[in-house]
Amino acid sequence: MVHIGPGPTPDRNEQEHERFSSTLRQSLEFHQFVLLDMACENAPDVLKQASRYELFNASFHWLIIDNHYNSVEEEGTTGENGLFTCPWTMITNSTENGETAKPIQSFTNGTEPDGAMDSDWTASSNGSEATASGHTFDLLATMNVSINAEITVASPTDPSYRGFTLYDLWNPGFISGGKLKIEPLGCYSPAKGLQIPKRESTVVRRRNMDGLRLKIMTVVTQKPHQPFELYLTTPQNTHLDSVHRYNYGLMGMLKEFYNFTFVNRRTKSWGYLRNGKFDGMIGALSRREVDLGGSPMFFRQERHRVVSYTTRTFVERI
């Protein structure tokens, strides 16, 4: 568990300040931080614009202060090394004007209880459960949040906004029909400071995409005389479309690792500019007709403007 108290002791001030300053300088080179208070009248409009311009990604770290507060059933327990353990069980969801807000559950394992609505979720961690309250989570469920999003929602635990329960939000693929995921992150109180339990890395925690259907386009130069996927996976006439078959095999491994499924598309062209527009696989990706390119391609500046490359998978020239 990472535990940050109300403040360092005097003899550690200088060391802590330098460490924090160094970390912040490095982060600011690549990331931007956004603090949004949902009590502000125009806060929902800010979220809608961020969704429109795809700002819920790894480059923007969002800290969203929810305008609902949760009455906590218990003060928490003492964990290992005497450190405070965040209480995850919430019993009352209230708003600033005293109204009762609808409790929201988020099921990170992809299952839903009987009678659950589409807007319901469950947040769980190591067998513990958390419930988050209303409007902010409902709103973000309708927005283009990415799988690598850095969104933390701080839900106040009292009307004075002195204590908070923190939630980590992401979506395996909003455009492809993915559902918003809510995971408990930690908590903060003036007496105990910020507490974030030790957990797995982001990549490990977000590897389950719940069987999301992703459209993948693969380039083939020969006309398959059999079902397309069978053509790509059968070791016959391997001199034909060899690099595409190789890359499709790699994509199959990723499919199993991240738990998503393929909807196959094929084309004859990698993607070249024709009268100012791309054809083939690059064209389909740029128009968002497909989600993934199933064939390797050369890095070209004009392509880089319209698609995002992954890592190198095949070396053809040295």
C-alpha positions in Angstrom: 0.0 0.0 0.0 1.2 3.5 -0.9 0.5 5.8 2.0 1.0 9.6 1.9 0.3 11.3 5.1 -0.7 14.9 5.7 2.8 16.0 5.2 6.5 15.0 5.5 8.5 15.6 8.6 10.7 18.7 8.6 13.9 16.8 8.0 12.4 15.2 4.9 11.0 18.3 3.4 13.8 19.1 1.1 14.3 15.6 -0.2 10.5 15.1 -0.8 10.2 18.5 -2.5 13.1 17.6 -4.9 11.7 14.2 -5.7 8.2 15.6 -6.3 9.5 18.5 -8.5 11.7 16.1 -10.6 8.7 13.8 -11.2 6.4 16.6 -12.1 8.9 18.1 -14.5 9.2 14.8 -16.4 5.5 14.3 -16.5 4.7 17.7 -17.8 6.8 17.1 -20.9 4.3 14.6 -22.1 1.1 14.9 -20.1 -1.5 17.6 -19.2 -3.5 17.7 -16.1 -7.2 18.6 -15.9 -9.1 19.4 -12.7 -12.9 19.6 -13.1 -15.4 20.3 -10.4 -18.8 18.8 -11.4 -20.5 21.4 -9.2 -19.7 24.0 -11.9 -22.6 24.7 -14.2 -20.7 24.1 -17.4 -18.8 20.9 -16.2 -21.0 18.5 -18.3 -20.3 20.6 -21.4 -16.6 20.3 -20.7 -16.9 16.5 -20.6 -18.9 16.5 -23.8 -16.2 18.5 -25.6 -13.5 16.3 -24.2 -15.3 13.3 -25.6 -15.8 14.9 -29.0 -12.1 15.8 -29.3 -11.0 12.4 -27.8 -9.2 13.9 -24.8 -9.9 10.9 -22.5 -6.6 9.2 -23.3 -3.2 8.7 -21.7 -2.0 12.3 -22.6 -4.6 14.0 -20.3 -4.8 13.1 -16.6 -8.3 14.0 -15.4 -9.2 14.6 -11.8 -13.0 15.0 -11.6 -14.6 16.1 -8.3 -18.0 14.6 -8.1 -20.9 16.6 -6.8 -22.5 13.7 -4.9 -21.3 12.6 -1.6 -21.4 9.1 0.1 -22.1 8.5 3.7 -19.6 5.7 4.7 -20.8 2.8 6.8 -17.6 2.4 8.7 -14.4 4.3 9.3 -12.2 1.7 7.8 -9.9 -0.9 9.2 -6.2 -1.2 10.0 -4.3 -3.2 7.4 -0.7 -4.4 7.2 2.0 -2.3 9.0 -0.8 -0.4 10.8 -1.8 1.5 7.7 -5.4 2.5 7.2 -7.5 0.4 4.7 -10.0 2.3 2.6 -13.6 1.5 3.4 -15.3 0.4 0.2 -18.9 -0.2 1.5 -21.1 2.8 0.9 -24.7 2.9 2.3 -26.1 6.3 1.5 -25.8 8.4 -1.7 -26.8 12.0 -1.4 -26.5 15.3 -3.3 -25.8 18.8 -2.1 -29.5 19.6 -1.8 -30.2 16.5 0.3 -31.8 14.4 -2.4 -31.0 10.7 -2.6 -29.0 9.8 -5.7 -29.3 6.5 -7.5 -26.5 4.1 -6.5 -24.5 2.9 -9.5 -22.8 -0.5 -9.6 -20.1 -1.4 -12.0 -19.3 -5.0 -12.9 -15.7 -5.2 -14.0 -15.9 -8.9 -14.7 -18.5 -8.2 -17.5 -21.4 -9.8 -15.7 -24.6 -8.2 -14.6 -27.1 -9.1 -11.9 -30.7 -10.0 -12.7 -32.7 -6.9 -13.5 -29.7 -4.6 -13.8 -30.1 -1.6 -16.0 -27.7 -0.7 -18.9 -26.4 2.2 -16.8 -25.5 0.0 -13.8 -21.9 -1.0 -13.0 -19.9 -2.7 -10.3 -16.5 -1.7 -8.9 -14.6 -4.4 -7.1 -11.1 -5.1 -6.0 -9.7 -8.3 -4.4 -13.2 -9.3 -3.3 -14.2 -5.9 -1.8 -17.0 -3.9 -3.3 -17.6 -0.2 -3.9 -20.7 1.7 -5.0 -20.4 5.0 -6.7 -23.2 7.6 -7.0 -25.0 9.0 -10.0 -24.7 11.8 -12.4 -21.0 11.9 -13.2 -20.7 8.2 -13.8 -23.9 8.1 -15.9 -22.5 11.0 -18.0 -19.1 9.4 -18.6 -20.7 6.1 -19.6 -22.1 7.9 -22.7 -18.7 9.3 -23.7 -15.7 8.3 -25.8 -13.4 7.1 -23.0 -10.4 5.1 -24.2 -8.8 2.0 -22.8 -5.7 4.0 -21.8 -7.7 6.8 -20.2 -6.4 8.5 -17.1 -9.6 9.5 -15.3 -9.9 9.7 -11.5 -13.3 10.6 -10.0 -13.1 11.8 -6.4 -16.5 11.2 -4.7 -16.8 13.2 -1.5 -17.6 11.1 1.6 -19.2 14.1 3.5 -21.0 17.4 2.6 -17.9 19.5 3.6 -15.8 17.9 0.8 -13.0 17.0 3.2 -12.9 13.2 2.5 -13.0 11.4 -0.8 -13.3 7.9 -2.3 -11.3 7.7 -5.5 -12.3 5.7 -8.6 -10.4 4.8 -11.8 -12.4 4.9 -15.0 -11.8 3.4 -18.5 -13.5 1.8 -21.4 -12.2 -1.1 -23.5 -13.6 0.5 -26.7 -16.5 3.0 -26.6 -16.9 3.3 -30.4 -17.0 -0.5 -30.7 -19.7 -0.9 -28.0 -17.6 -1.2 -24.9 -19.0 -0.5 -21.4 -17.5 2.0 -18.9 -15.4 0.3 -16.2 -15.2 1.7 -12.7 -12.5 0.4 -10.3 -11.8 1.5 -6.7 -8.5 3.4 -6.6 -8.1 4.7 -3.0 -9.3 7.2 -0.6 -8.3 10.5 1.1 -9.1 12.0 4.5 -7.5 14.9 6.3 -6.5 12.6 9.2 -5.0 9.7 7.2 -4.0 11.5 4.0 -4.0 9.8 0.6 -4.1 6.0 0.6 -3.8 3.9 -2.5 -3.6 0.1 -2.0 -0.9 -1.6 -4.0 -2.3 -3.3 -7.1 -1.4 -4.7 -10.5 -0.2 -2.5 -13.3 -2.6 -0.7 -15.6 -1.9 -3.0 -18.5 -2.6 -6.1 -16.5 -5.8 -4.7 -14.9 -7.2 -3.6 -18.3 -6.3 -6.6 -20.4 -9.8 -8.1 -20.2 -11.9 -6.4 -23.0 -14.9 -8.6 -22.3 -15.1 -10.2 -25.7 -15.4 -6.8 -27.5 -15.9 -7.2 -31.3 -13.2 -5.3 -33.2 -13.2 -5.0 -37.0 -9.8 -5.9 -38.4 -8.8 -5.4 -42.1 -6.1 -7.5 -43.6 -4.4 -7.0 -47.0 -4.3 -10.1 -49.3 -2.9 -9.9 -52.8 -4.4 -13.3 -53.9 -8.1 -14.1 -54.1 -8.8 -16.7 -51.4 -10.7 -19.7 -52.7 -11.8 -20.7 -49.2 -13.2 -18.9 -46.1 -11.0 -15.9 -45.4 -9.9 -16.7 -41.9 -9.1 -20.3 -43.0 -7.0 -19.0 -45.8 -5.0 -16.8 -43.4 -4.4 -19.6 -40.8 -3.9 -22.7 -43.0 -0.2 -23.4 -43.9 -0.8 -24.1 -47.6 0.9 -22.1 -50.3 2.7 -20.2 -47.6 4.7 -18.2 -50.2 1.4 -16.3 -50.9 0.6 -13.4 -48.6 3.2 -14.7 -46.1 3.7 -11.5 -44.1 0.0 -11.0 -43.8 -0.5 -14.5 -42.5 2.3 -14.0 -40.1 0.9 -10.7 -38.8 -2.6 -12.2 -38.5 -1.2 -14.9 -36.3 0.3 -12.2 -34.0 -3.1 -10.5 -33.9 -4.7 -13.8 -32.9 -2.3 -14.0 -29.9 -3.4 -10.5 -28.9 -7.0 -11.5 -29.3 -6.6 -14.3 -26.8 -4.5 -12.2 -24.4 -6.8 -9.2 -24.3 -10.1 -11.2 -24.7 -11.6 -9.5 -27.8 -12.9 -11.0 -31.0 -12.4 -10.3 -34.7 -14.8 -9.2 -37.4 -12.7 -9.8 -40.5 -12.4 -7.5 -43.5 -10.1 -7.8 -46.5 -8.6 -5.5 -49.1 -6.0 -5.5 -51.9 -4.2 -2.4 -50.9 -2.2 -1.3 -47.9 -3.3 2.3 -48.5 -2.0 4.9 -50.9 -3.1 8.5 -51.6 -5.4 8.6 -54.7 -6.7 12.1 -55.5 -6.1 13.3 -52.0 -7.7 10.3 -50.2 -6.3 7.0 -49.0 -7.5 3.8 -50.4 -7.2 0.3 -48.9 -6.5 -0.5 -45.3 -5.3 3.0 -44.4 -8.4 4.6 -45.9 -10.7 2.2 -43.9 -8.8 3.0 -40.7 -8.8 6.8 -41.3 -12.6 6.7 -42.0 -13.0 4.4 -38.9 -14.7 1.7 -40.9 -12.4 -0.7 -39.1 -10.6 -0.7 -35.7 -7.3 -2.5 -36.5 -5.0 -3.1 -39.4 -4.2 -6.8 -39.7 -1.2 -6.4 -42.1 2.2 -4.8 -41.4 3.1 -1.7 -43.4 5.9 0.7 -43.9 6.1 3.9 -41.8 5.3 6.8 -44.0 4.8 10.4 -43.0 1.5 10.8 -44.9 0.1 7.7 -43.3 1.2 8.8 -39.8 -1.1 11.9 -40.1 -4.3 9.8 -40.3 -3.5 6.5 -38.3 -1.7 5.5 -35.2 1.1 3.0 -35.5 1.9 0.2 -33.0 5.3 -1.3 -32.5 7.4 -2.9 -35.3 6.3 -6.5 -36.0 8.2 -7.5 -39.1 11.6 -6.5 -40.5 11.8 -6.6 -44.3 14.8 -4.3 -44.9 17.9 -3.5 -43.0 
